[in-house]
Amino acid sequence: MATTELLTGSEQPEAPSAPRRSGGMSPLTRYLLVRVALVIPMMWILVTFVFFLMRVIGDPISAAQGGRLTPEQIAERKAAAGLDAPLLQQYWDYLTGILRGDFGTAMTDGRPISDVLVVNGAATLELAFWALLVAFSLGIPLGRLAARHRDAWPDAVLRIFSILVYAAPVFFVGLLLKLAFVPLGLPVAGRASTSVELALQDVEPQTHIMIIDAILWGDPAYVWDVLKHAILPAIALGLLTGGVFLRLVRVNLIQTLRTDYVTATRARGIAERRVVRKHAYRNALVPVVTVMGLQVALLLGGAVLTETTFEWQGLGYTLADYLVKRDFIAVQGIVTVIALVVAVSSLLIDVIVAFVDPRVRF
């Protein structure tokens, strides 16, 4: 008699059930909750590191004004800024102030750091957008071209190009661009002409993002003026990131073209161009999206030199100005915000990748 005939009732083997998810949550939900939970201590560590690093030099007022003011004047300013309190009390006030959106007040011009973030941060955001546009426009199609012509002369030329634009200091590239394009009449300083900047101060609502304000103003001449001023800074900063994208797309596309499903697609007689465009290209872009979070830090670091070179009054330009003035309270606030932006950007990129690539959820 067959073995199955001997099993009756409760002795019948049960079909294997699907693994249960803890708490009824999907892998994507669990992954997102874990990433959000991890970013909170990471941001706390960054903020704490910035605070104590700035205290290595002593209290900011003595470091900035020592030798210029009498001890009584320094003590008075320290008391007004709360810097005469114990270090842990200063640290607590610093953390609670950040939670309220208060990053301090600059010593040199009395400007709230929150105002600096709104006005000058918008300028840096605009520059980063143009730079990413340049980076994607150059890096992704050129990386695809290099992968299609692997080990041929186009590939060799593009690899050398990517190394040069990544290794060259961004301020040096900016100076070369200024020398090359001054004879052609392209603006080499500022975000817009003086008359345009003055006019856009009256636009309502004012976003402090020059291209949006120019569009809201409704004059095509203003829009073109803003775009002309953005060309050279965007190229100088965008080439830095574009070189990274070029090499990433090339390497990942070459690896994707070696996979079994691409080989099977070729065996079906599909044209090579269609194989690359429809089957390999999108999968090769997933690592590029992942690295975008790291490029935010690269863009913000490069923005300091780019904005100084082209007198683009964003966070980088303002940070350099406060460093020269030894305004360490303002420097502390700006550096803290930059660190938080990098942390939040990394979280957002991880969320995007989780939706694009299910493999990261497990």
Coordinates of C-alpha atoms in Angstrom, one line a residue:
M1 CA 0.0 0.0 0.0
A2 CA 1.3 3.5 -0.8
T3 CA 2.7 5.5 2.0
T4 CA 0.1 8.3 1.4
E5 CA -2.7 5.8 2.0
L6 CA -1.4 5.1 5.5
L7 CA -1.7 8.8 6.5
T8 CA -5.1 9.8 7.6
G9 CA -6.7 12.8 9.3
S10 CA -4.2 15.0 11.1
E11 CA -1.4 12.8 9.9
Q12 CA -1.6 14.2 6.3
P13 CA 1.5 16.4 5.6
E14 CA 0.7 20.1 5.6
A15 CA 1.7 22.2 2.6
P16 CA 4.6 24.5 3.4
S17 CA 3.4 27.9 4.3
A18 CA 4.9 31.2 3.2
P19 CA 7.2 32.8 5.8
R20 CA 5.4 35.2 8.0
R21 CA 6.4 38.8 8.3
S22 CA 7.0 40.1 11.7
G23 CA 4.3 42.4 12.8
G24 CA 2.6 42.1 9.4
M25 CA 5.0 44.7 7.9
S26 CA 6.4 44.3 4.4
P27 CA 10.2 44.2 3.9
L28 CA 10.0 47.7 2.4
T29 CA 8.3 49.1 5.4
R30 CA 10.7 47.5 7.8
Y31 CA 13.7 48.7 5.8
L32 CA 12.4 52.3 5.7
L33 CA 11.7 52.3 9.5
V34 CA 15.2 51.0 10.2
R35 CA 16.8 53.7 7.9
V36 CA 14.8 56.5 9.6
A37 CA 15.7 55.1 13.0
L38 CA 19.4 55.0 12.1
V39 CA 19.5 58.5 10.7
I40 CA 18.5 60.1 14.0
P41 CA 21.5 59.0 16.0
M42 CA 23.7 59.8 12.9
M43 CA 22.4 63.4 12.8
W44 CA 23.0 63.7 16.6
I45 CA 26.6 62.5 16.2
L46 CA 27.2 64.9 13.4
V47 CA 25.8 67.9 15.4
T48 CA 27.8 66.9 18.5
F49 CA 31.0 66.5 16.5
V50 CA 30.6 69.9 14.9
F51 CA 29.9 71.5 18.3
F52 CA 32.9 70.1 20.2
L53 CA 35.2 70.5 17.1
M54 CA 34.4 74.3 17.2
R55 CA 35.2 74.3 20.9
V56 CA 38.7 73.0 20.4
I57 CA 39.8 76.5 19.5
G58 CA 38.3 77.8 22.7
D59 CA 35.2 80.0 23.0
P60 CA 34.3 81.5 19.6
I61 CA 34.3 85.2 20.8
S62 CA 37.8 85.0 22.3
A63 CA 39.1 83.2 19.2
A64 CA 37.6 85.9 16.9
Q65 CA 38.1 89.0 18.9
G66 CA 41.0 88.3 21.1
G67 CA 43.6 91.1 21.0
R68 CA 41.0 93.5 19.5
L69 CA 38.8 93.9 22.5
T70 CA 39.5 94.4 26.2
P71 CA 38.9 91.4 28.5
E72 CA 35.8 93.2 29.9
Q73 CA 34.3 93.7 26.4
I74 CA 35.0 90.0 25.6
A75 CA 33.4 88.9 28.9
E76 CA 30.3 91.1 28.1
R77 CA 29.9 89.6 24.6
K78 CA 30.3 86.0 26.0
A79 CA 27.6 86.6 28.5
A80 CA 25.3 88.0 25.9
A81 CA 25.9 85.0 23.7
G82 CA 25.5 82.5 26.6
L83 CA 29.1 81.4 26.2
D84 CA 30.0 82.0 29.8
A85 CA 27.8 79.0 30.8
P86 CA 29.3 75.6 31.5
L87 CA 30.2 73.6 28.4
L88 CA 27.4 71.0 28.9
Q89 CA 24.9 73.8 29.3
Q90 CA 26.1 75.4 26.1
Y91 CA 25.8 72.0 24.4
W92 CA 22.2 71.6 25.6
D93 CA 21.2 75.1 24.5
Y94 CA 22.8 74.4 21.1
L95 CA 20.8 71.1 20.6
T96 CA 17.5 72.6 21.8
G97 CA 18.1 75.7 19.6
I98 CA 18.6 73.4 16.5
L99 CA 15.3 71.7 17.3
R100 CA 13.6 75.1 17.3
G101 CA 15.3 76.1 14.0
D102 CA 17.7 78.5 15.8
F103 CA 21.3 78.0 14.6
G104 CA 22.6 81.1 16.3
T105 CA 23.5 84.7 15.2
A106 CA 26.6 85.8 13.4
M107 CA 28.9 87.9 15.5
T108 CA 30.2 90.1 12.7
D109 CA 27.0 91.3 11.1
G110 CA 24.3 90.3 13.6
R111 CA 22.5 88.2 11.0
P112 CA 20.5 85.2 12.1
I113 CA 22.0 82.0 10.7
S114 CA 18.4 80.9 9.8
D115 CA 18.2 84.0 7.5
V116 CA 21.6 83.0 5.9
L117 CA 20.2 79.5 5.3
V118 CA 17.1 80.8 3.6
V119 CA 18.7 83.4 1.3
N120 CA 22.2 82.0 0.6
G121 CA 21.1 78.3 0.9
A122 CA 18.6 78.9 -1.9
A123 CA 21.6 80.1 -4.1
T124 CA 23.6 77.0 -3.3
L125 CA 20.5 74.8 -4.0
E126 CA 20.1 76.5 -7.4
L127 CA 23.8 76.0 -8.2
A128 CA 23.6 72.3 -7.2
F129 CA 20.6 71.8 -9.5
W130 CA 22.4 73.3 -12.5
A131 CA 25.6 71.3 -11.7
L132 CA 23.6 68.0 -11.4
L133 CA 21.9 68.8 -14.8
V134 CA 25.4 69.2 -16.3
A135 CA 26.7 66.1 -14.6
F136 CA 23.8 63.9 -15.8
S137 CA 23.8 65.4 -19.3
L138 CA 27.5 64.6 -19.7
G139 CA 28.2 61.7 -17.4
I140 CA 25.4 59.3 -18.3
P141 CA 25.4 59.4 -22.1
L142 CA 29.2 59.5 -22.2
G143 CA 29.4 56.5 -19.8
R144 CA 27.0 54.6 -22.1
L145 CA 29.1 55.5 -25.1
A146 CA 32.3 54.3 -23.4
A147 CA 30.7 51.0 -22.4
R148 CA 29.4 50.3 -25.9
H149 CA 32.9 50.9 -27.3
R150 CA 34.8 49.2 -24.6
D151 CA 38.6 49.1 -25.0
A152 CA 38.3 51.1 -28.3
W153 CA 39.6 54.6 -28.7
P154 CA 36.3 56.4 -27.7
D155 CA 36.5 54.4 -24.4
A156 CA 40.1 55.4 -23.8
V157 CA 39.5 59.1 -24.5
L158 CA 36.4 59.2 -22.2
R159 CA 38.2 57.4 -19.4
I160 CA 41.0 59.9 -19.5
F161 CA 38.5 62.7 -19.7
S162 CA 36.7 61.4 -16.6
I163 CA 39.9 61.2 -14.6
L164 CA 41.0 64.7 -15.6
V165 CA 37.7 66.4 -14.7
Y166 CA 37.5 64.5 -11.4
A167 CA 41.1 65.2 -10.4
A168 CA 41.3 68.8 -11.5
P169 CA 40.6 71.3 -8.6
V170 CA 37.2 72.9 -9.2
F171 CA 38.6 76.4 -8.6
F172 CA 41.2 75.7 -11.3
V173 CA 38.6 74.6 -13.8
G174 CA 36.6 77.7 -12.9
L175 CA 39.5 80.0 -13.6
L176 CA 40.2 78.2 -16.9
L177 CA 36.5 78.7 -17.9
K178 CA 36.6 82.3 -17.0
L179 CA 39.7 82.9 -19.1
A180 CA 38.2 81.0 -22.0
F181 CA 34.8 82.5 -22.1
V182 CA 35.4 86.1 -21.1
P183 CA 36.1 87.0 -24.8
L184 CA 32.8 85.5 -25.7
G185 CA 30.8 87.7 -23.4
L186 CA 29.6 85.2 -20.9
P187 CA 29.3 86.6 -17.4
V188 CA 31.9 85.3 -15.0
A189 CA 30.7 86.6 -11.6
G190 CA 27.4 86.9 -9.7
R191 CA 24.1 85.2 -10.1
A192 CA 22.6 87.9 -12.3
S193 CA 23.3 91.5 -13.5
T194 CA 23.0 94.2 -10.9
S195 CA 19.9 95.7 -12.4
V196 CA 18.2 92.3 -12.6
E197 CA 19.1 91.4 -8.9
L198 CA 17.7 94.7 -7.7
A199 CA 14.5 94.2 -9.7
L200 CA 14.0 90.6 -8.5
Q201 CA 14.1 91.8 -4.9
D202 CA 10.6 93.1 -5.4
V203 CA 9.1 90.0 -6.9
E204 CA 6.3 88.3 -4.9
P205 CA 6.5 85.7 -3.6
Q206 CA 10.3 85.8 -3.4
T207 CA 11.9 82.4 -3.4
H208 CA 15.6 83.6 -3.4
I209 CA 16.1 81.0 -6.2
M210 CA 17.0 83.4 -9.0
I211 CA 15.7 81.4 -12.0
I212 CA 12.3 81.0 -10.3
D213 CA 12.1 84.6 -9.3
A214 CA 13.0 85.6 -12.9
I215 CA 10.2 83.4 -14.2
L216 CA 7.7 84.9 -11.7
W217 CA 8.8 88.4 -12.8
G218 CA 7.7 87.4 -16.3
D219 CA 10.4 89.0 -18.4
P220 CA 12.3 86.6 -20.7
A221 CA 15.3 88.9 -20.7
Y222 CA 15.7 88.4 -17.0
V223 CA 15.4 84.7 -17.4
W224 CA 18.1 84.6 -20.0
D225 CA 20.3 86.9 -17.9
V226 CA 20.1 84.5 -14.9
L227 CA 20.8 81.5 -17.2
K228 CA 23.8 83.1 -18.7
H229 CA 25.3 83.7 -15.2
A230 CA 24.7 80.1 -14.2
I231 CA 26.5 78.5 -17.2
L232 CA 30.1 78.7 -16.2
P233 CA 29.6 77.9 -12.4
A234 CA 27.4 74.9 -13.4
I235 CA 29.9 73.5 -15.8
A236 CA 32.8 74.0 -13.3
L237 CA 31.0 72.1 -10.6
G238 CA 29.1 69.7 -12.8
L239 CA 32.2 68.4 -14.5
L240 CA 33.4 67.2 -11.1
T241 CA 30.4 65.0 -10.5
G242 CA 30.0 64.2 -14.2
G243 CA 33.4 62.4 -14.2
V244 CA 32.1 60.1 -11.4
F245 CA 28.9 59.4 -13.2
L246 CA 30.7 58.6 -16.4
R247 CA 32.9 55.9 -14.8
L248 CA 30.0 54.5 -12.8
V249 CA 27.8 54.1 -15.8
R250 CA 30.6 52.6 -17.9
V251 CA 31.6 50.0 -15.3
N252 CA 28.0 49.0 -14.4
L253 CA 26.8 48.8 -18.0
I254 CA 29.8 46.6 -18.9
Q255 CA 28.9 44.3 -16.0
T256 CA 25.2 44.2 -16.9
L257 CA 26.0 43.4 -20.6
R258 CA 27.8 40.2 -19.3
T259 CA 24.7 38.9 -17.5
D260 CA 22.8 35.8 -18.6
Y261 CA 19.6 37.6 -19.4
V262 CA 21.4 40.0 -21.7
T263 CA 23.1 37.1 -23.5
A264 CA 19.7 35.4 -23.9
T265 CA 18.3 38.6 -25.3
R266 CA 21.1 38.8 -27.9
A267 CA 20.5 35.1 -28.8
R268 CA 17.0 36.1 -29.8
G269 CA 18.4 38.3 -32.5
I270 CA 17.6 41.6 -31.0
A271 CA 19.8 44.5 -32.2
E272 CA 22.7 45.5 -29.9
R273 CA 21.5 49.1 -29.6
R274 CA 18.1 47.9 -28.4
V275 CA 19.7 45.4 -26.0
V276 CA 21.7 48.2 -24.4
R277 CA 18.8 50.7 -24.3
K278 CA 15.9 48.5 -23.2
H279 CA 17.5 45.7 -21.2
A280 CA 20.9 46.7 -19.8
Y281 CA 20.8 50.5 -19.4
R282 CA 18.1 50.9 -16.7
N283 CA 19.6 48.2 -14.5
A284 CA 23.1 49.8 -14.8
L285 CA 21.7 53.1 -13.5
V286 CA 20.7 51.7 -10.1
P287 CA 24.2 52.0 -8.6
V288 CA 24.4 55.6 -10.0
V289 CA 21.3 56.5 -8.0
T290 CA 22.9 55.0 -4.9
V291 CA 26.0 57.1 -5.3
M292 CA 24.0 60.3 -5.7
G293 CA 23.7 60.6 -2.0
L294 CA 27.5 60.7 -1.7
Q295 CA 27.7 63.2 -4.5
V296 CA 25.6 65.7 -2.5
A297 CA 28.5 66.0 -0.1
L298 CA 30.9 66.4 -3.0
L299 CA 28.7 69.1 -4.6
L300 CA 28.5 71.0 -1.3
G301 CA 32.2 70.8 -0.8
G302 CA 32.9 71.9 -4.3
A303 CA 30.3 74.7 -4.0
V304 CA 32.6 76.5 -1.5
L305 CA 35.3 76.9 -4.1
T306 CA 33.0 77.3 -7.1
E307 CA 30.9 80.0 -5.4
T308 CA 34.1 81.8 -4.3
T309 CA 35.6 81.7 -7.8
F310 CA 32.5 83.0 -9.5
E311 CA 31.3 85.2 -6.6
W312 CA 28.1 83.2 -6.4
Q313 CA 26.7 84.3 -3.0
G314 CA 25.5 80.9 -1.7
L315 CA 26.3 79.0 1.5
G316 CA 29.9 78.2 0.3
Y317 CA 30.7 81.9 -0.5
T318 CA 29.2 83.0 2.9
L319 CA 31.0 80.3 4.8
A320 CA 34.3 81.4 3.3
D321 CA 33.6 85.0 4.1
Y322 CA 32.8 84.1 7.8
L323 CA 36.0 82.1 8.0
V324 CA 38.0 85.0 6.9
K325 CA 36.3 87.2 9.5
R326 CA 36.8 84.4 12.2
D327 CA 33.1 84.4 12.9
F328 CA 33.0 80.9 14.4
I329 CA 29.4 81.0 15.6
A330 CA 28.3 81.6 12.0
V331 CA 30.7 78.9 10.7
Q332 CA 29.4 76.4 13.3
G333 CA 25.8 77.0 12.2
I334 CA 26.5 76.7 8.5
V335 CA 28.6 73.6 8.9
T336 CA 26.0 72.0 11.0
V337 CA 23.3 72.6 8.4
I338 CA 25.5 71.2 5.6
A339 CA 26.1 68.0 7.7
L340 CA 22.4 67.6 8.3
V341 CA 21.6 68.1 4.6
V342 CA 24.1 65.4 3.7
A343 CA 22.5 63.0 6.2
V344 CA 19.0 63.7 5.0
S345 CA 20.0 63.4 1.4
S346 CA 21.6 60.0 2.1
L347 CA 18.3 58.9 3.7
L348 CA 16.2 60.1 0.7
I349 CA 18.5 58.3 -1.8
D350 CA 18.2 55.1 0.2
V351 CA 14.4 55.4 0.1
I352 CA 14.5 55.9 -3.7
V353 CA 16.8 53.0 -4.2
A354 CA 14.5 50.8 -2.0
F355 CA 11.6 51.5 -4.4
V356 CA 13.8 51.0 -7.5
D357 CA 15.7 47.9 -6.4
P358 CA 13.8 45.4 -4.2
R359 CA 17.1 43.6 -3.3
V360 CA 18.1 46.3 -0.8
R361 CA 15.0 45.6 1.3
F362 CA 16.2 42.2 2.6

